[in-house]
mmCIF file of C-alpha atoms in Angstrom:
data_model
loop_
_atom_site.group_PDB
_atom_site.id
_atom_site.type_symbol
_atom_site.label_atom_id
_atom_site.label_comp_id
_atom_site.label_asym_id
_atom_site.label_seq_id
_atom_site.Cartn_x
_atom_site.Cartn_y
_atom_site.Cartn_z
ATOM 1 C CA MET A 1232 -19.121 -5.597 -20.856
ATOM 2 C CA LYS A 1233 -20.952 -8.539 -19.374
ATOM 3 C CA ARG A 1234 -22.262 -7.814 -15.917
ATOM 4 C CA LYS A 1235 -21.035 -10.219 -13.306
ATOM 5 C CA ILE A 1236 -23.256 -11.587 -10.575
ATOM 6 C CA ASN A 1237 -22.153 -10.610 -7.123
ATOM 7 C CA GLY A 1238 -23.572 -11.500 -3.719
ATOM 8 C CA ILE A 1239 -25.920 -8.520 -3.392
ATOM 9 C CA GLN A 1240 -27.370 -8.941 -6.897
ATOM 10 C CA THR A 1241 -27.911 -12.642 -6.307
ATOM 11 C CA LEU A 1242 -29.692 -11.981 -3.013
ATOM 12 C CA LYS A 1243 -31.960 -9.457 -4.717
ATOM 13 C CA ARG A 1244 -32.809 -11.934 -7.469
ATOM 14 C CA VAL A 1245 -33.529 -14.714 -5.008
ATOM 15 C CA CYS A 1246 -35.787 -12.413 -2.975
ATOM 16 C CA LEU A 1247 -37.579 -11.291 -6.140
ATOM 17 C CA LEU A 1248 -38.155 -14.872 -7.229
ATOM 18 C CA PHE A 1249 -39.460 -15.758 -3.778
ATOM 19 C CA VAL A 1250 -41.892 -12.823 -3.736
ATOM 20 C CA VAL A 1251 -43.146 -13.705 -7.231
ATOM 21 C CA PHE A 1252 -43.544 -17.315 -6.172
ATOM 22 C CA LEU A 1253 -45.509 -16.321 -3.064
ATOM 23 C CA LEU A 1254 -47.812 -14.039 -5.087
ATOM 24 C CA ILE A 1255 -48.463 -16.787 -7.627
ATOM 25 C CA MET A 1256 -49.166 -19.315 -4.881
ATOM 26 C CA VAL A 1257 -51.502 -16.932 -3.058
ATOM 27 C CA ALA A 1258 -53.397 -16.159 -6.282
ATOM 28 C CA PHE A 1259 -53.510 -19.821 -7.228
ATOM 29 C CA ASN A 1260 -54.786 -20.887 -3.777
ATOM 30 C CA GLN A 1261 -57.379 -18.125 -3.866
ATOM 31 C CA TYR A 1262 -58.584 -19.377 -7.230
ATOM 32 C CA GLN A 1263 -58.651 -22.945 -5.918
ATOM 33 C CA TYR A 1264 -60.644 -21.901 -2.850
ATOM 34 C CA GLU A 1265 -63.148 -19.967 -4.968
ATOM 35 C CA LEU A 1266 -63.579 -22.910 -7.332
ATOM 36 C CA TYR A 1267 -64.126 -25.368 -4.479
ATOM 37 C CA THR A 1268 -66.605 -23.003 -2.844
ATOM 38 C CA ARG A 1269 -68.487 -22.434 -6.066
ATOM 39 C CA ASN A 1270 -68.819 -26.167 -6.755
ATOM 40 C CA PHE A 1271 -69.893 -26.911 -3.186
ATOM 41 C CA ASN A 1272 -72.421 -24.066 -3.168
ATOM 42 C CA ARG A 1273 -73.890 -25.317 -6.443
ATOM 43 C CA LYS A 1274 -74.297 -28.764 -4.909
ATOM 44 C CA ILE A 1275 -76.033 -27.268 -1.826
ATOM 45 C CA ASP A 1276 -78.166 -25.109 -4.102
ATOM 46 C CA SER A 1277 -79.290 -28.199 -6.040
ATOM 47 C CA LEU A 1278 -80.137 -29.988 -2.804
ATOM 48 C CA ILE A 1279 -82.187 -27.067 -1.436
ATOM 49 C CA SER A 1280 -83.983 -26.653 -4.753
ATOM 50 C CA TYR A 1281 -84.938 -30.299 -4.670
ATOM 51 C CA ILE A 1282 -86.197 -30.052 -1.071
ATOM 52 C CA VAL A 1283 -88.248 -26.934 -1.797
ATOM 53 C CA GLU A 1284 -89.684 -28.503 -4.923
ATOM 54 C CA LYS A 1285 -90.482 -31.774 -3.160
ATOM 55 C CA TYR A 1286 -91.668 -30.179 0.025
ATOM 56 C CA PRO A 1287 -93.130 -26.782 -0.754
ATOM 57 C CA GLU A 1288 -94.274 -26.257 2.788
ATOM 58 C CA THR A 1289 -90.650 -26.210 3.985
ATOM 59 C CA ASN A 1290 -89.716 -22.855 5.465
ATOM 60 C CA GLN A 1291 -86.769 -21.250 3.674
ATOM 61 C CA VAL A 1292 -85.672 -19.578 6.877
ATOM 62 C CA ASP A 1293 -85.302 -22.955 8.533
ATOM 63 C CA ILE A 1294 -83.219 -24.197 5.620
ATOM 64 C CA LEU A 1295 -80.920 -21.167 5.805
ATOM 65 C CA ASN A 1296 -80.552 -21.620 9.544
ATOM 66 C CA ILE A 1297 -79.521 -25.218 9.026
ATOM 67 C CA ILE A 1298 -76.980 -24.245 6.368
ATOM 68 C CA THR A 1299 -75.427 -21.410 8.358
ATOM 69 C CA SER A 1300 -75.620 -23.099 11.749
ATOM 70 C CA GLU A 1301 -72.310 -23.802 13.517
ATOM 71 C CA SER A 1302 -73.727 -26.623 15.665
ATOM 72 C CA ASP A 1303 -72.068 -30.030 15.648
ATOM 73 C CA TYR A 1304 -73.095 -32.330 12.857
ATOM 74 C CA LEU A 1305 -74.860 -35.632 13.632
ATOM 75 C CA ASN A 1306 -72.999 -37.680 11.040
ATOM 76 C CA THR A 1307 -76.282 -38.625 9.359
ATOM 77 C CA LEU A 1308 -74.514 -39.305 6.054
ATOM 78 C CA ARG A 1309 -72.844 -42.329 7.578
ATOM 79 C CA ASP A 1310 -76.234 -44.072 7.378
ATOM 80 C CA TYR A 1311 -75.968 -43.662 3.621
ATOM 81 C CA GLY A 1312 -72.438 -45.075 3.480
ATOM 82 C CA ILE A 1313 -70.666 -41.698 3.299
ATOM 83 C CA ASP A 1314 -67.738 -40.856 5.629
ATOM 84 C CA ILE A 1315 -67.865 -37.087 6.006
ATOM 85 C CA ASP A 1316 -64.140 -36.974 7.004
ATOM 86 C CA LYS A 1317 -62.908 -38.900 3.951
ATOM 87 C CA ASP A 1318 -65.530 -38.967 1.198
ATOM 88 C CA SER A 1319 -66.362 -35.991 -0.963
ATOM 89 C CA LEU A 1320 -69.913 -34.945 -1.647
ATOM 90 C CA VAL A 1321 -68.694 -32.968 -4.710
ATOM 91 C CA PRO A 1322 -66.850 -35.399 -7.015
ATOM 92 C CA ILE A 1323 -65.795 -32.630 -9.407
ATOM 93 C CA ASN A 1324 -63.705 -31.129 -6.633
ATOM 94 C CA ASP A 1325 -61.723 -34.349 -6.552
ATOM 95 C CA ASP A 1326 -60.789 -33.821 -10.180
ATOM 96 C CA TYR A 1327 -59.848 -30.231 -9.492
ATOM 97 C CA TYR A 1328 -57.799 -31.335 -6.487
ATOM 98 C CA VAL A 1329 -55.658 -33.581 -8.673
ATOM 99 C CA GLN A 1330 -55.220 -30.766 -11.185
ATOM 100 C CA PHE A 1331 -54.298 -28.271 -8.499
ATOM 101 C CA PHE A 1332 -51.887 -30.690 -6.840
ATOM 102 C CA VAL A 1333 -50.098 -31.240 -10.140
ATOM 103 C CA SER A 1334 -50.080 -27.487 -10.814
ATOM 104 C CA ASN A 1335 -48.689 -26.724 -7.358
ATOM 105 C CA LEU A 1336 -46.015 -29.345 -7.853
ATOM 106 C CA ILE A 1337 -45.064 -27.794 -11.196
ATOM 107 C CA LEU A 1338 -44.934 -24.290 -9.669
ATOM 108 C CA VAL A 1339 -42.699 -25.427 -6.824
ATOM 109 C CA SER A 1340 -40.447 -27.305 -9.244
ATOM 110 C CA VAL A 1341 -40.153 -24.260 -11.513
ATOM 111 C CA PHE A 1342 -39.369 -22.054 -8.527
ATOM 112 C CA PHE A 1343 -36.614 -24.354 -7.275
ATOM 113 C CA ALA A 1344 -35.284 -24.762 -10.831
ATOM 114 C CA LEU A 1345 -35.011 -20.986 -11.166
ATOM 115 C CA MET A 1346 -33.419 -20.792 -7.727
ATOM 116 C CA MET A 1347 -30.871 -23.425 -8.717
ATOM 117 C CA LEU A 1348 -30.179 -21.579 -11.977
ATOM 118 C CA VAL A 1349 -29.508 -18.295 -10.194
ATOM 119 C CA LEU A 1350 -27.380 -19.944 -7.504
ATOM 120 C CA THR A 1351 -25.506 -21.999 -10.093
ATOM 121 C CA ARG A 1352 -24.695 -18.874 -12.095
ATOM 122 C CA TYR A 1353 -23.629 -17.146 -8.905
ATOM 123 C CA ASP A 1354 -21.484 -20.105 -7.880
ATOM 124 C CA LYS A 1355 -19.991 -20.299 -11.379
ATOM 125 C CA GLY A 1356 -19.179 -16.592 -11.256
ATOM 126 C CA ARG A 1357 -17.528 -16.945 -7.850
ATOM 127 C CA ARG A 1358 -15.548 -19.976 -8.966
ATOM 128 C CA GLU A 1359 -14.348 -18.047 -12.019
ATOM 129 C CA GLU A 1360 -13.350 -15.109 -9.808
ATOM 130 C CA ILE A 1361 -11.568 -17.431 -7.364
ATOM 131 C CA GLU A 1362 -9.752 -19.073 -10.294
ATOM 132 C CA LYS A 1363 -8.619 -15.641 -11.514
ATOM 133 C CA ILE A 1364 -7.454 -14.719 -8.020
ATOM 134 C CA THR A 1365 -5.568 -18.032 -7.784
ATOM 135 C CA GLN A 1366 -3.883 -17.367 -11.129
ATOM 136 C CA THR A 1367 -3.005 -13.849 -9.981
ATOM 137 C CA ILE A 1368 -1.412 -15.162 -6.786
ATOM 138 C CA GLU A 1369 0.556 -17.694 -8.858
ATOM 139 C CA GLN A 1370 1.822 -14.848 -11.044
ATOM 140 C CA ILE A 1371 2.819 -12.876 -7.944
ATOM 141 C CA ASN A 1372 4.648 -15.945 -6.582
ATOM 142 C CA GLN A 1373 6.591 -15.972 -9.874
ATOM 143 C CA HIS A 1374 7.594 -12.325 -9.200
ATOM 144 C CA ASN A 1375 5.324 -10.918 -11.896
ATOM 145 C CA TYR A 1376 4.001 -7.727 -10.339
ATOM 146 C CA ASP A 1377 2.776 -6.007 -13.530
ATOM 147 C CA LEU A 1378 -0.839 -6.985 -12.922
ATOM 148 C CA GLN A 1379 -4.031 -4.929 -13.221
ATOM 149 C CA ILE A 1380 -6.604 -6.406 -10.839
ATOM 150 C CA ASP A 1381 -8.460 -3.361 -9.583
ATOM 151 C CA ASP A 1382 -12.146 -4.008 -8.909
ATOM 152 C CA ASN A 1383 -14.595 -1.275 -7.905
ATOM 153 C CA ARG A 1384 -17.366 -3.593 -6.735
ATOM 154 C CA GLU A 1385 -18.083 -4.181 -3.061
ATOM 155 C CA ASP A 1386 -18.551 -7.929 -2.688
ATOM 156 C CA GLU A 1387 -16.224 -10.099 -0.647
ATOM 157 C CA LEU A 1388 -14.082 -11.305 -3.562
ATOM 158 C CA SER A 1389 -13.669 -7.757 -4.874
ATOM 159 C CA ILE A 1390 -12.438 -6.638 -1.465
ATOM 160 C CA LEU A 1391 -9.987 -9.559 -1.492
ATOM 161 C CA LYS A 1392 -8.812 -8.621 -5.011
ATOM 162 C CA ASN A 1393 -8.257 -5.026 -3.951
ATOM 163 C CA GLU A 1394 -6.225 -6.185 -0.957
ATOM 164 C CA ILE A 1395 -4.148 -8.368 -3.302
ATOM 165 C CA THR A 1396 -3.669 -5.286 -5.496
ATOM 166 C CA LYS A 1397 -2.294 -3.350 -2.516
ATOM 167 C CA THR A 1398 0.040 -6.236 -1.696
ATOM 168 C CA THR A 1399 1.152 -6.416 -5.344
ATOM 169 C CA VAL A 1400 1.934 -2.704 -5.413
ATOM 170 C CA MET A 1401 3.934 -3.038 -2.200
ATOM 171 C CA LEU A 1402 5.850 -6.059 -3.532
ATOM 172 C CA ARG A 1403 6.490 -4.222 -6.809
ATOM 173 C CA GLU A 1404 7.951 -1.285 -4.901
ATOM 174 C CA ILE A 1405 10.077 -3.622 -2.788
ATOM 175 C CA ALA A 1406 11.322 -5.396 -5.921
ATOM 176 C CA ASP A 1407 12.106 -2.083 -7.646
ATOM 177 C CA ASN A 1408 13.905 -0.781 -4.583
ATOM 178 C CA SER A 1409 15.801 -4.047 -4.242
ATOM 179 C CA LEU A 1410 16.921 -3.793 -7.866
ATOM 180 C CA LYS A 1411 17.959 -0.177 -7.369
ATOM 181 C CA ASP A 1412 19.846 -1.155 -4.217
ATOM 182 C CA LYS A 1413 21.655 -3.931 -6.072
ATOM 183 C CA LEU A 1414 22.586 -1.600 -8.922
ATOM 184 C CA SER A 1415 23.640 1.057 -6.436
ATOM 185 C CA LEU A 1416 25.704 -1.483 -4.484
ATOM 186 C CA LYS A 1417 27.316 -2.690 -7.702
ATOM 187 C CA THR A 1418 28.196 0.869 -8.679
ATOM 188 C CA SER A 1419 29.400 1.702 -5.173
ATOM 189 C CA LEU A 1420 31.597 -1.396 -5.012
ATOM 190 C CA ALA A 1421 33.108 -0.505 -8.379
ATOM 191 C CA ASP A 1422 33.762 3.052 -7.180
ATOM 192 C CA ILE A 1423 35.182 1.873 -3.859
ATOM 193 C CA SER A 1424 37.414 -0.602 -5.652
ATOM 194 C CA HIS A 1425 38.685 2.145 -7.932
ATOM 195 C CA GLN A 1426 39.172 4.616 -5.086
ATOM 196 C CA ILE A 1427 41.150 2.145 -2.984
ATOM 197 C CA ARG A 1428 43.089 0.610 -5.891
ATOM 198 C CA THR A 1429 44.600 3.940 -6.933
ATOM 199 C CA PRO A 1430 46.329 4.791 -3.624
ATOM 200 C CA LEU A 1431 47.172 1.124 -3.015
ATOM 201 C CA THR A 1432 48.891 0.988 -6.387
ATOM 202 C CA SER A 1433 50.869 4.104 -5.488
ATOM 203 C CA VAL A 1434 51.839 2.649 -2.115
ATOM 204 C CA THR A 1435 52.907 -0.623 -3.757
ATOM 205 C CA VAL A 1436 55.026 1.157 -6.332
ATOM 206 C CA MET A 1437 56.699 3.352 -3.716
ATOM 207 C CA LEU A 1438 57.398 0.434 -1.362
ATOM 208 C CA GLU A 1439 58.847 -1.619 -4.214
ATOM 209 C CA ASN A 1440 60.997 1.350 -5.114
ATOM 210 C CA LEU A 1441 62.243 1.607 -1.529
ATOM 211 C CA TYR A 1442 62.855 -2.144 -1.359
ATOM 212 C CA ASP A 1443 64.695 -2.359 -4.664
ATOM 213 C CA ASN A 1444 66.879 0.708 -4.067
ATOM 214 C CA ALA A 1445 68.708 0.180 -0.824
ATOM 215 C CA ASP A 1446 71.230 2.889 -1.762
ATOM 216 C CA MET A 1447 68.577 5.531 -2.428
ATOM 217 C CA GLU A 1448 69.426 9.018 -1.244
ATOM 218 C CA GLN A 1449 68.001 9.957 2.125
ATOM 219 C CA THR A 1450 66.037 12.887 0.724
ATOM 220 C CA ALA A 1451 64.352 10.736 -1.931
ATOM 221 C CA ARG A 1452 63.695 7.983 0.616
ATOM 222 C CA LEU A 1453 62.034 10.414 3.019
ATOM 223 C CA SER A 1454 59.939 11.838 0.168
ATOM 224 C CA LEU A 1455 58.670 8.370 -0.777
ATOM 225 C CA ILE A 1456 57.934 7.546 2.854
ATOM 226 C CA ARG A 1457 56.011 10.818 3.225
ATOM 227 C CA LYS A 1458 53.985 10.133 0.079
ATOM 228 C CA THR A 1459 53.309 6.584 1.239
ATOM 229 C CA LYS A 1460 52.068 7.921 4.543
ATOM 230 C CA GLN A 1461 49.765 10.360 2.723
ATOM 231 C CA GLU A 1462 48.332 7.610 0.534
ATOM 232 C CA MET A 1463 47.721 5.397 3.571
ATOM 233 C CA ALA A 1464 45.967 8.308 5.281
ATOM 234 C CA THR A 1465 43.763 8.677 2.198
ATOM 235 C CA ILE A 1466 42.866 4.972 2.311
ATOM 236 C CA ASN A 1467 42.165 5.195 6.035
ATOM 237 C CA GLN A 1468 39.943 8.242 5.536
ATOM 238 C CA LEU A 1469 38.067 6.515 2.723
ATOM 239 C CA ILE A 1470 37.457 3.387 4.786
ATOM 240 C CA GLU A 1471 36.242 5.393 7.782
ATOM 241 C CA SER A 1472 33.866 7.410 5.582
ATOM 242 C CA LEU A 1473 32.521 4.261 3.949
ATOM 243 C CA LEU A 1474 31.906 2.660 7.333
ATOM 244 C CA ILE A 1475 29.912 5.704 8.439
ATOM 245 C CA LEU A 1476 27.898 5.727 5.194
ATOM 246 C CA SER A 1477 27.160 2.013 5.510
ATOM 247 C CA LYS A 1478 25.809 2.599 9.019
ATOM 248 C CA LEU A 1479 23.671 5.457 7.720
ATOM 249 C CA ASP A 1480 22.335 3.290 4.901
ATOM 250 C CA SER A 1481 21.443 0.474 7.291
ATOM 251 C CA ASN A 1482 19.995 2.841 9.915
ATOM 252 C CA THR A 1483 22.438 1.552 12.520
ATOM 253 C CA LEU A 1484 24.161 4.862 13.199
ATOM 254 C CA SER A 1485 22.668 6.247 16.393
ATOM 255 C CA PHE A 1486 22.440 9.965 17.061
ATOM 256 C CA LYS A 1487 22.790 11.100 20.678
ATOM 257 C CA ASN A 1488 21.305 14.575 20.640
ATOM 258 C CA GLU A 1489 22.266 17.192 23.193
ATOM 259 C CA ASN A 1490 22.010 20.950 23.482
ATOM 260 C CA VAL A 1491 25.033 22.375 21.698
ATOM 261 C CA LYS A 1492 25.978 26.002 21.134
ATOM 262 C CA VAL A 1493 26.341 26.710 17.433
ATOM 263 C CA LEU A 1494 29.550 28.660 18.080
ATOM 264 C CA SER A 1495 31.044 25.634 19.861
ATOM 265 C CA LEU A 1496 30.025 23.363 16.948
ATOM 266 C CA ILE A 1497 31.730 25.647 14.435
ATOM 267 C CA THR A 1498 34.933 26.228 16.427
ATOM 268 C CA THR A 1499 35.341 22.478 17.010
ATOM 269 C CA ALA A 1500 35.069 21.820 13.265
ATOM 270 C CA ILE A 1501 37.567 24.633 12.531
ATOM 271 C CA GLU A 1502 40.088 23.111 14.955
ATOM 272 C CA ARG A 1503 40.080 19.938 12.833
ATOM 273 C CA VAL A 1504 41.018 21.815 9.656
ATOM 274 C CA ASP A 1505 43.219 24.605 11.046
ATOM 275 C CA ILE A 1506 46.462 22.997 9.807
ATOM 276 C CA ALA A 1507 45.074 22.699 6.259
ATOM 277 C CA ALA A 1508 43.899 26.310 6.459
ATOM 278 C CA GLU A 1509 47.298 27.539 7.692
ATOM 279 C CA LEU A 1510 49.154 25.690 4.939
ATOM 280 C CA LYS A 1511 47.045 27.490 2.344
ATOM 281 C CA ASN A 1512 46.920 30.746 4.329
ATOM 282 C CA VAL A 1513 43.091 30.646 4.386
ATOM 283 C CA ASN A 1514 41.444 32.709 7.107
ATOM 284 C CA ILE A 1515 38.132 31.538 8.639
ATOM 285 C CA GLU A 1516 35.835 34.205 10.097
ATOM 286 C CA ILE A 1517 32.756 33.502 12.242
ATOM 287 C CA MET A 1518 29.794 35.822 12.758
ATOM 288 C CA GLY A 1519 26.648 35.098 14.793
ATOM 289 C CA PRO A 1520 25.046 35.357 18.248
ATOM 290 C CA ASN A 1521 26.806 33.436 20.995
ATOM 291 C CA ASP A 1522 23.592 32.181 22.623
ATOM 292 C CA ILE A 1523 22.105 30.126 19.762
ATOM 293 C CA THR A 1524 21.890 26.430 20.605
ATOM 294 C CA LEU A 1525 20.936 23.281 18.702
ATOM 295 C CA ASN A 1526 19.655 19.905 19.863
ATOM 296 C CA ILE A 1527 21.915 17.682 17.756
ATOM 297 C CA ASP A 1528 24.573 14.997 17.916
ATOM 298 C CA LYS A 1529 27.698 17.181 18.160
ATOM 299 C CA LYS A 1530 30.155 14.456 17.116
ATOM 300 C CA TRP A 1531 28.500 13.711 13.773
ATOM 301 C CA GLN A 1532 27.579 17.296 12.962
ATOM 302 C CA VAL A 1533 31.200 18.327 13.574
ATOM 303 C CA GLU A 1534 32.151 15.560 11.128
ATOM 304 C CA ALA A 1535 29.688 16.945 8.561
ATOM 305 C CA MET A 1536 30.881 20.538 8.944
ATOM 306 C CA THR A 1537 34.534 19.478 8.856
ATOM 307 C CA ASN A 1538 34.042 17.891 5.424
ATOM 308 C CA ILE A 1539 32.391 21.071 4.136
ATOM 309 C CA LEU A 1540 35.235 23.214 5.486
ATOM 310 C CA LYS A 1541 37.836 20.861 3.941
ATOM 311 C CA ASN A 1542 36.081 21.201 0.612
ATOM 312 C CA GLY A 1543 36.058 24.993 0.964
ATOM 313 C CA ILE A 1544 39.758 25.157 1.864
ATOM 314 C CA GLU A 1545 40.742 22.859 -1.026
ATOM 315 C CA HIS A 1546 38.956 25.128 -3.540
ATOM 316 C CA SER A 1547 39.909 28.463 -1.974
ATOM 317 C CA HIS A 1548 42.615 30.731 -3.320
ATOM 318 C CA GLU A 1549 45.658 31.193 -1.145
ATOM 319 C CA GLY A 1550 45.225 34.107 1.220
ATOM 320 C CA SER A 1551 41.423 34.157 0.826
ATOM 321 C CA THR A 1552 38.760 34.047 3.532
ATOM 322 C CA ILE A 1553 35.959 31.606 4.414
ATOM 323 C CA ASN A 1554 33.019 33.316 6.101
ATOM 324 C CA ILE A 1555 30.744 31.388 8.469
ATOM 325 C CA ASN A 1556 27.523 33.204 9.424
ATOM 326 C CA PHE A 1557 24.785 31.720 11.590
ATOM 327 C CA SER A 1558 21.378 32.930 12.751
ATOM 328 C CA GLU A 1559 17.987 31.601 13.754
ATOM 329 C CA ASN A 1560 14.287 32.328 13.245
ATOM 330 C CA LYS A 1561 11.062 30.705 14.434
ATOM 331 C CA LEU A 1562 11.468 27.738 12.072
ATOM 332 C CA PHE A 1563 15.149 26.853 11.919
ATOM 333 C CA THR A 1564 18.760 27.689 12.704
ATOM 334 C CA ARG A 1565 20.825 28.515 9.634
ATOM 335 C CA ILE A 1566 24.585 28.188 9.132
ATOM 336 C CA ASP A 1567 26.113 29.619 5.931
ATOM 337 C CA ILE A 1568 29.649 28.645 4.888
ATOM 338 C CA GLN A 1569 30.915 30.900 2.107
ATOM 339 C CA ASP A 1570 34.278 30.493 0.410
ATOM 340 C CA HIS A 1571 35.795 32.774 -2.234
ATOM 341 C CA GLY A 1572 37.549 30.233 -4.375
ATOM 342 C CA LEU A 1573 37.230 28.511 -7.729
ATOM 343 C CA GLY A 1574 33.491 27.908 -7.534
ATOM 344 C CA ILE A 1575 31.552 24.955 -8.977
ATOM 345 C CA ASP A 1576 30.534 24.594 -12.585
ATOM 346 C CA GLN A 1577 26.748 24.717 -13.079
ATOM 347 C CA ASP A 1578 26.830 21.301 -14.782
ATOM 348 C CA ASP A 1579 28.466 19.802 -11.691
ATOM 349 C CA LEU A 1580 26.298 21.576 -9.125
ATOM 350 C CA PRO A 1581 23.340 19.067 -9.128
ATOM 351 C CA HIS A 1582 25.730 16.151 -8.581
ATOM 352 C CA ILE A 1583 28.177 17.300 -5.903
ATOM 353 C CA PHE A 1584 26.385 15.431 -3.111
ATOM 354 C CA LYS A 1585 26.585 12.131 -5.001
ATOM 355 C CA ARG A 1586 29.066 9.577 -3.739
ATOM 356 C CA PHE A 1587 32.434 9.494 -5.548
ATOM 357 C CA TYR A 1588 31.401 12.310 -7.870
ATOM 358 C CA LYS A 1589 34.260 14.531 -8.982
ATOM 359 C CA GLY A 1590 33.546 17.755 -10.809
ATOM 360 C CA LYS A 1591 35.665 19.698 -13.238
ATOM 361 C CA ASN A 1592 37.510 21.591 -10.495
ATOM 362 C CA TYR A 1593 38.037 18.691 -8.108
ATOM 363 C CA SER A 1594 41.180 18.505 -6.028
ATOM 364 C CA LYS A 1595 43.686 15.777 -6.825
ATOM 365 C CA ASN A 1596 43.514 14.648 -3.188
ATOM 366 C CA SER A 1597 39.703 14.435 -3.216
ATOM 367 C CA ILE A 1598 38.025 11.043 -2.962
ATOM 368 C CA GLY A 1599 34.549 12.396 -3.748
ATOM 369 C CA ILE A 1600 32.790 11.173 -0.642
ATOM 370 C CA GLY A 1601 33.045 13.961 1.917
ATOM 371 C CA LEU A 1602 30.079 16.076 0.765
ATOM 372 C CA ALA A 1603 27.875 12.983 0.323
ATOM 373 C CA LEU A 1604 28.715 11.974 3.883
ATOM 374 C CA SER A 1605 27.978 15.490 5.182
ATOM 375 C CA LYS A 1606 24.599 15.565 3.485
ATOM 376 C CA SER A 1607 23.590 12.182 4.951
ATOM 377 C CA LEU A 1608 24.753 13.119 8.462
ATOM 378 C CA ILE A 1609 22.932 16.463 8.396
ATOM 379 C CA GLU A 1610 19.669 15.129 6.971
ATOM 380 C CA ASP A 1611 19.553 12.110 9.274
ATOM 381 C CA ASN A 1612 19.962 14.450 12.238
ATOM 382 C CA GLY A 1613 16.964 16.576 11.235
ATOM 383 C CA GLY A 1614 18.651 19.148 9.024
ATOM 384 C CA SER A 1615 19.020 20.024 5.360
ATOM 385 C CA ILE A 1616 21.816 21.351 3.163
ATOM 386 C CA SER A 1617 21.824 23.275 -0.110
ATOM 387 C CA VAL A 1618 24.514 24.805 -2.289
ATOM 388 C CA SER A 1619 24.914 27.674 -4.732
ATOM 389 C CA SER A 1620 28.028 28.687 -6.591
ATOM 390 C CA GLN A 1621 29.575 30.950 -9.225
ATOM 391 C CA LEU A 1622 32.759 30.157 -11.093
ATOM 392 C CA ASN A 1623 35.771 32.100 -9.854
ATOM 393 C CA LYS A 1624 33.648 33.785 -7.184
ATOM 394 C CA GLY A 1625 33.091 31.058 -4.655
ATOM 395 C CA THR A 1626 30.578 28.620 -3.209
ATOM 396 C CA LEU A 1627 27.934 28.964 -0.500
ATOM 397 C CA PHE A 1628 26.779 25.965 1.565
ATOM 398 C CA SER A 1629 23.615 26.626 3.603
ATOM 399 C CA ILE A 1630 22.749 24.277 6.462
ATOM 400 C CA LYS A 1631 19.375 24.455 8.197
ATOM 401 C CA TYR A 1632 18.448 22.674 11.427
ATOM 402 C CA TYR A 1633 14.693 22.737 11.921
ATOM 403 C CA PHE A 1634 13.056 23.069 15.327
ATOM 404 C CA MET A 1635 11.185 19.908 16.284
ATOM 405 C CA SER A 1636 7.602 20.448 17.517
ATOM 406 C CA ASP A 1637 6.647 18.847 20.837
#
């Protein structure tokens, strides 16, 4: 895989080129200085040799003192037409100067050319990365979230790509959840339509029967009116349950927690189903300490427990007993509701908390929403619910309310 240039690599390359350039320039200037010095010293050496040869009596010490002296010059060469500030006494150095100037110019040009090459490659790489990021964003805008744009490098664009990846994952999850919600809503609406249409159809038929038969016997008329009233109660119960579930789904159902005795919670729920229990001769027994309390919303937890008790009564044998036991430990308060009725088939057991689900042993009056509502109310108020069952032996619902840490 071709290695891409990032900011850190480019900086390292630029620094390396600069160091190499400096070393070359230092070495080249050192060579230039040595060459100039050598040529100048040769010219001085020739001059001294001529003076010594022409004037043998000249003291060498005096000559050396003159050469190494740091005293101001007297500009004697001007008398010979030579400007010491402008004219060179070593013509060969002039030739070397031109050569060195050209060489320095070439070195600087090469250095800047290499710098431009590195920066151009870096800029090209960044523009390619930016183009890819732009294309990715365009794909995201078109709701295409199946993109793989992970980048393990640490430059600025890689960080940006990784942030886009996080956003893409979040948008993908939102899109998936939205699709699931739409499918769930479609299914729920179909179920609601079916659940309401059935009793409405019955009510319509019975009302038409009453309307068309003015001479109907009083007993038959009262029977139809009673059945109509039952069907309307079923519709009313369904609508109320759906309204509560919709509030739970939209997080608009508020829980007003208060300290409630578990015994009071249970007895209140039993009072709401005592008529149904009496009609089926089902006895409800309670066992547990009187001093156990819960910090819950009593209204909604009574609603949840009422639905569980209704379910237990519907599936209990006549003359049987429903046992309610409650206790607490350091982690939670537990309420067990045990009936001794028909039980739930093992194939149905994983699905009984699903909305509108009806198992093999469902009651003809069941609308399949009570247990789903109970589960949502309990869990949203900090609890949990589980179920176990055996056919023809009964069903056990276990509710746990966990203690909240401060």
